[in-house]
Amino acid sequence: LGVDSIAWQYRLGFLDRPASELETPAHRFRADPHLSGKDGGHTIDLRDLSGKGVNLLGRLTARDNTGFSVASDLEENLRFADDFAAQFKKNVDRFVAADENSKTSCALRITAGVDDSPVIEPDRLTQAARLKLTDHNIKTIIWATGFSFDFSWIKFPVFDDSGYPIQIDGCTVVTGLHFLGLNYVDTRGSGILYGVGADAEKLGALIAET
């Protein structure tokens, strides 16, 4: 409807959802949708990319000097992405139907029609267990894998079984040890610019009181 997913998450209240409302603590680490700002912004659909010639693979499991081994979890990951997108669209549709302001602002886009046709379905999704660099004439590799947490330098027992800090409003059981800027320190927005400022203000007030 011409509005990016973060704006919809804000309208739907997702960015203010506390960690206590998650189905499981593991959902703190769920990935965000793949988006692009190119040409005004659009969703990056992996099945569509596959249909255009991108060779999709499963999760990397091992590597050596000649190539890589990958897991056979590609289809599982694509189904997860498809289900996530479908559920998100349903949430937006319900919100628009119930909210008069959104209903009015989205009316022109809805009546104009939105391309809801299925994305290009590739004839075959690669499920190779091994990718040999020389076989595919691969000479350059660009890793774009994001980042992960590394709290190994913190020697206090303030982490749960998944290695995530145990805290309330950024405060741990160790006096003077606080966390800020992580996803779900307080809410979904804690790890992004939208929410970290409010968390910092709250944590600063708590530190000032001690």
mmCIF file of C-alpha atoms in Angstrom:
data_model
loop_
_atom_site.group_PDB
_atom_site.id
_atom_site.type_symbol
_atom_site.label_atom_id
_atom_site.label_comp_id
_atom_site.label_asym_id
_atom_site.label_seq_id
_atom_site.Cartn_x
_atom_site.Cartn_y
_atom_site.Cartn_z
ATOM 1 C CA LEU A 1 0.000 0.000 0.000
ATOM 2 C CA GLY A 2 2.928 2.313 -0.583
ATOM 3 C CA VAL A 3 4.122 2.255 3.040
ATOM 4 C CA ASP A 4 7.237 0.418 4.218
ATOM 5 C CA SER A 5 7.075 -2.371 6.779
ATOM 6 C CA ILE A 6 8.733 -0.416 9.606
ATOM 7 C CA ALA A 7 6.039 2.273 9.290
ATOM 8 C CA TRP A 8 3.385 -0.449 9.483
ATOM 9 C CA GLN A 9 5.114 -2.015 12.499
ATOM 10 C CA TYR A 10 4.889 1.391 14.189
ATOM 11 C CA ARG A 11 1.190 1.784 13.330
ATOM 12 C CA LEU A 12 0.400 -1.752 14.436
ATOM 13 C CA GLY A 13 2.191 -1.249 17.761
ATOM 14 C CA PHE A 14 4.795 -3.930 17.050
ATOM 15 C CA LEU A 15 7.715 -1.624 17.855
ATOM 16 C CA ASP A 16 6.329 -1.068 21.348
ATOM 17 C CA ARG A 17 5.645 -4.744 22.039
ATOM 18 C CA PRO A 18 7.516 -5.885 25.177
ATOM 19 C CA ALA A 19 9.551 -9.075 25.325
ATOM 20 C CA SER A 20 7.003 -10.532 27.763
ATOM 21 C CA GLU A 21 4.498 -10.815 24.886
ATOM 22 C CA LEU A 22 6.738 -12.995 22.718
ATOM 23 C CA GLU A 23 5.663 -16.613 22.236
ATOM 24 C CA THR A 24 9.190 -17.719 23.105
ATOM 25 C CA PRO A 25 12.392 -15.849 24.078
ATOM 26 C CA ALA A 26 13.993 -17.221 20.895
ATOM 27 C CA HIS A 27 11.802 -14.843 18.875
ATOM 28 C CA ARG A 28 14.037 -11.994 20.036
ATOM 29 C CA PHE A 29 16.467 -13.137 17.352
ATOM 30 C CA ARG A 30 14.042 -13.429 14.444
ATOM 31 C CA ALA A 31 15.257 -11.808 11.250
ATOM 32 C CA ASP A 32 13.585 -8.747 9.754
ATOM 33 C CA PRO A 33 12.120 -8.714 6.217
ATOM 34 C CA HIS A 34 14.495 -8.170 3.295
ATOM 35 C CA LEU A 35 13.878 -4.645 1.990
ATOM 36 C CA SER A 36 15.415 -2.206 -0.470
ATOM 37 C CA GLY A 37 15.127 1.562 -0.816
ATOM 38 C CA LYS A 38 15.871 1.385 -4.551
ATOM 39 C CA ASP A 39 13.263 2.977 -6.846
ATOM 40 C CA GLY A 40 11.217 4.200 -3.898
ATOM 41 C CA GLY A 41 11.487 0.993 -1.893
ATOM 42 C CA HIS A 42 10.279 -2.552 -2.403
ATOM 43 C CA THR A 43 10.346 -6.022 -0.892
ATOM 44 C CA ILE A 44 13.250 -8.280 -1.843
ATOM 45 C CA ASP A 45 11.636 -11.641 -2.545
ATOM 46 C CA LEU A 46 14.024 -14.597 -2.602
ATOM 47 C CA ARG A 47 11.814 -16.779 -4.816
ATOM 48 C CA ASP A 48 11.565 -13.928 -7.302
ATOM 49 C CA LEU A 49 15.359 -13.562 -7.274
ATOM 50 C CA SER A 50 15.695 -17.284 -7.891
ATOM 51 C CA GLY A 51 13.383 -17.005 -10.868
ATOM 52 C CA LYS A 52 15.659 -14.270 -12.228
ATOM 53 C CA GLY A 53 18.743 -16.487 -12.019
ATOM 54 C CA VAL A 54 20.094 -16.037 -8.488
ATOM 55 C CA ASN A 55 21.358 -19.382 -7.182
ATOM 56 C CA LEU A 56 19.911 -19.792 -3.687
ATOM 57 C CA LEU A 57 21.544 -22.164 -1.210
ATOM 58 C CA GLY A 58 20.925 -23.431 2.288
ATOM 59 C CA ARG A 59 22.759 -22.358 5.412
ATOM 60 C CA LEU A 60 26.562 -22.581 5.313
ATOM 61 C CA THR A 61 27.773 -25.498 7.427
ATOM 62 C CA ALA A 62 31.489 -25.823 6.546
ATOM 63 C CA ARG A 63 34.192 -24.503 4.254
ATOM 64 C CA ASP A 64 37.675 -25.377 3.014
ATOM 65 C CA ASN A 65 40.058 -24.147 0.319
ATOM 66 C CA THR A 66 37.983 -25.594 -2.523
ATOM 67 C CA GLY A 67 34.444 -24.683 -1.607
ATOM 68 C CA PHE A 68 31.532 -24.835 0.813
ATOM 69 C CA SER A 69 29.092 -27.298 2.315
ATOM 70 C CA VAL A 70 25.513 -26.169 2.893
ATOM 71 C CA ALA A 71 22.511 -27.532 4.767
ATOM 72 C CA SER A 72 19.406 -28.804 2.958
ATOM 73 C CA ASP A 73 17.209 -26.202 4.682
ATOM 74 C CA LEU A 74 16.597 -23.828 1.765
ATOM 75 C CA GLU A 75 12.957 -24.736 1.191
ATOM 76 C CA GLU A 76 12.275 -24.622 4.932
ATOM 77 C CA ASN A 77 13.726 -21.110 5.147
ATOM 78 C CA LEU A 78 11.760 -19.936 2.104
ATOM 79 C CA ARG A 79 8.523 -21.274 3.580
ATOM 80 C CA PHE A 80 9.244 -19.397 6.808
ATOM 81 C CA ALA A 81 9.747 -16.165 4.845
ATOM 82 C CA ASP A 82 6.563 -16.751 2.829
ATOM 83 C CA ASP A 83 4.496 -17.462 5.955
ATOM 84 C CA PHE A 84 5.916 -14.397 7.720
ATOM 85 C CA ALA A 85 5.048 -12.151 4.771
ATOM 86 C CA ALA A 86 1.519 -13.578 4.473
ATOM 87 C CA GLN A 87 0.819 -13.108 8.191
ATOM 88 C CA PHE A 88 2.204 -9.577 8.146
ATOM 89 C CA LYS A 89 -0.049 -8.679 5.219
ATOM 90 C CA LYS A 90 -3.076 -10.074 7.096
ATOM 91 C CA ASN A 91 -2.183 -7.938 10.122
ATOM 92 C CA VAL A 92 -1.993 -4.828 7.927
ATOM 93 C CA ASP A 93 -5.280 -5.665 6.185
ATOM 94 C CA ARG A 94 -7.057 -6.067 9.528
ATOM 95 C CA PHE A 95 -5.617 -2.789 10.786
ATOM 96 C CA VAL A 96 -6.652 -0.875 7.663
ATOM 97 C CA ALA A 97 -10.164 -2.339 7.830
ATOM 98 C CA ALA A 98 -10.582 -1.246 11.451
ATOM 99 C CA ASP A 99 -8.863 2.167 11.333
ATOM 100 C CA GLU A 100 -10.744 4.983 9.586
ATOM 101 C CA ASN A 101 -7.665 7.137 8.970
ATOM 102 C CA SER A 102 -5.768 4.274 7.361
ATOM 103 C CA LYS A 103 -8.832 3.256 5.402
ATOM 104 C CA THR A 104 -9.061 6.754 3.897
ATOM 105 C CA SER A 105 -5.346 7.201 3.204
ATOM 106 C CA CYS A 106 -5.047 3.760 1.615
ATOM 107 C CA ALA A 107 -8.308 3.909 -0.371
ATOM 108 C CA LEU A 108 -6.779 5.223 -3.596
ATOM 109 C CA ARG A 109 -4.001 2.650 -3.541
ATOM 110 C CA ILE A 110 -6.466 -0.166 -2.829
ATOM 111 C CA THR A 111 -8.917 0.833 -5.585
ATOM 112 C CA ALA A 112 -6.048 1.399 -8.004
ATOM 113 C CA GLY A 113 -5.143 -2.214 -7.459
ATOM 114 C CA VAL A 114 -2.094 -3.821 -5.965
ATOM 115 C CA ASP A 115 -0.129 -6.410 -7.885
ATOM 116 C CA ASP A 116 -0.915 -9.459 -5.781
ATOM 117 C CA SER A 117 0.149 -11.969 -8.393
ATOM 118 C CA PRO A 118 2.389 -14.758 -7.118
ATOM 119 C CA VAL A 119 6.093 -14.208 -7.435
ATOM 120 C CA ILE A 120 8.042 -16.063 -10.082
ATOM 121 C CA GLU A 121 8.327 -19.675 -8.999
ATOM 122 C CA PRO A 122 11.639 -21.155 -10.169
ATOM 123 C CA ASP A 123 11.535 -24.535 -11.867
ATOM 124 C CA ARG A 124 14.068 -25.900 -9.450
ATOM 125 C CA LEU A 125 15.460 -24.684 -6.149
ATOM 126 C CA THR A 126 19.089 -25.650 -5.682
ATOM 127 C CA GLN A 127 19.515 -28.161 -2.869
ATOM 128 C CA ALA A 128 23.179 -28.873 -3.437
ATOM 129 C CA ALA A 129 25.068 -30.130 -0.416
ATOM 130 C CA ARG A 130 28.385 -28.922 -1.800
ATOM 131 C CA LEU A 131 29.487 -25.902 -3.824
ATOM 132 C CA LYS A 132 32.908 -26.262 -5.441
ATOM 133 C CA LEU A 133 34.371 -22.904 -6.436
ATOM 134 C CA THR A 134 36.243 -24.095 -9.539
ATOM 135 C CA ASP A 135 33.170 -25.878 -10.941
ATOM 136 C CA HIS A 136 31.266 -22.582 -10.977
ATOM 137 C CA ASN A 137 34.211 -20.333 -11.893
ATOM 138 C CA ILE A 138 33.794 -18.413 -8.637
ATOM 139 C CA LYS A 139 36.790 -16.143 -8.035
ATOM 140 C CA THR A 140 35.336 -13.512 -5.721
ATOM 141 C CA ILE A 141 33.251 -13.964 -2.553
ATOM 142 C CA ILE A 142 31.516 -11.122 -0.724
ATOM 143 C CA TRP A 143 30.287 -12.003 2.756
ATOM 144 C CA ALA A 144 27.238 -10.012 3.843
ATOM 145 C CA THR A 145 26.258 -11.952 6.938
ATOM 146 C CA GLY A 146 25.347 -9.202 9.391
ATOM 147 C CA PHE A 147 26.710 -9.453 12.905
ATOM 148 C CA SER A 148 26.263 -11.416 16.110
ATOM 149 C CA PHE A 149 26.737 -10.710 19.791
ATOM 150 C CA ASP A 150 30.056 -11.252 21.533
ATOM 151 C CA PHE A 151 29.839 -10.847 25.292
ATOM 152 C CA SER A 152 32.785 -13.150 25.988
ATOM 153 C CA TRP A 153 34.703 -10.263 27.577
ATOM 154 C CA ILE A 154 32.030 -9.871 30.279
ATOM 155 C CA LYS A 155 32.843 -12.334 33.064
ATOM 156 C CA PHE A 156 29.718 -11.894 35.205
ATOM 157 C CA PRO A 157 26.936 -14.528 35.334
ATOM 158 C CA VAL A 158 24.265 -12.304 33.771
ATOM 159 C CA PHE A 159 23.382 -14.285 30.642
ATOM 160 C CA ASP A 160 20.651 -16.808 29.884
ATOM 161 C CA ASP A 161 21.114 -20.142 28.075
ATOM 162 C CA SER A 162 21.082 -18.412 24.679
ATOM 163 C CA GLY A 163 23.834 -15.986 25.731
ATOM 164 C CA TYR A 164 21.484 -12.994 25.987
ATOM 165 C CA PRO A 165 21.736 -10.572 28.930
ATOM 166 C CA ILE A 166 19.283 -11.089 31.776
ATOM 167 C CA GLN A 167 18.110 -7.579 32.668
ATOM 168 C CA ILE A 168 15.155 -5.371 33.487
ATOM 169 C CA ASP A 169 15.086 -1.950 31.833
ATOM 170 C CA GLY A 170 18.774 -2.473 31.016
ATOM 171 C CA CYS A 171 19.787 -3.190 34.631
ATOM 172 C CA THR A 172 21.410 -6.496 35.631
ATOM 173 C CA VAL A 173 21.922 -8.036 39.071
ATOM 174 C CA VAL A 174 25.500 -6.710 38.981
ATOM 175 C CA THR A 175 25.686 -3.154 40.298
ATOM 176 C CA GLY A 176 26.904 -0.784 37.592
ATOM 177 C CA LEU A 177 26.487 -3.257 34.698
ATOM 178 C CA HIS A 178 23.815 -2.175 32.215
ATOM 179 C CA PHE A 179 22.794 -2.975 28.641
ATOM 180 C CA LEU A 180 21.367 -0.680 25.989
ATOM 181 C CA GLY A 181 20.640 -0.857 22.255
ATOM 182 C CA LEU A 182 19.826 -4.575 22.109
ATOM 183 C CA ASN A 183 16.612 -5.945 20.634
ATOM 184 C CA TYR A 184 13.995 -6.342 23.352
ATOM 185 C CA VAL A 185 15.949 -4.718 26.167
ATOM 186 C CA ASP A 186 12.481 -3.337 26.796
ATOM 187 C CA THR A 187 10.538 -3.561 23.519
ATOM 188 C CA ARG A 188 10.943 -4.533 19.881
ATOM 189 C CA GLY A 189 12.118 -0.970 19.224
ATOM 190 C CA SER A 190 14.955 -1.146 21.761
ATOM 191 C CA GLY A 191 17.492 -2.213 19.157
ATOM 192 C CA ILE A 192 16.688 0.473 16.571
ATOM 193 C CA LEU A 193 16.758 4.281 16.473
ATOM 194 C CA TYR A 194 13.012 4.443 17.123
ATOM 195 C CA GLY A 195 13.257 3.034 20.642
ATOM 196 C CA VAL A 196 16.821 3.305 21.904
ATOM 197 C CA GLY A 197 16.457 6.977 22.864
ATOM 198 C CA ALA A 198 13.531 6.305 25.194
ATOM 199 C CA ASP A 199 15.421 3.357 26.716
ATOM 200 C CA ALA A 200 18.512 5.523 27.236
ATOM 201 C CA GLU A 201 16.461 8.192 28.987
ATOM 202 C CA LYS A 202 14.879 5.616 31.292
ATOM 203 C CA LEU A 203 18.191 3.900 32.030
ATOM 204 C CA GLY A 204 19.922 7.228 32.640
ATOM 205 C CA ALA A 205 17.316 8.129 35.249
ATOM 206 C CA LEU A 206 17.773 4.753 36.973
ATOM 207 C CA ILE A 207 21.571 5.154 37.049
ATOM 208 C CA ALA A 208 21.231 8.675 38.442
ATOM 209 C CA GLU A 209 19.141 7.345 41.320
ATOM 210 C CA THR A 210 21.801 4.817 42.397
#
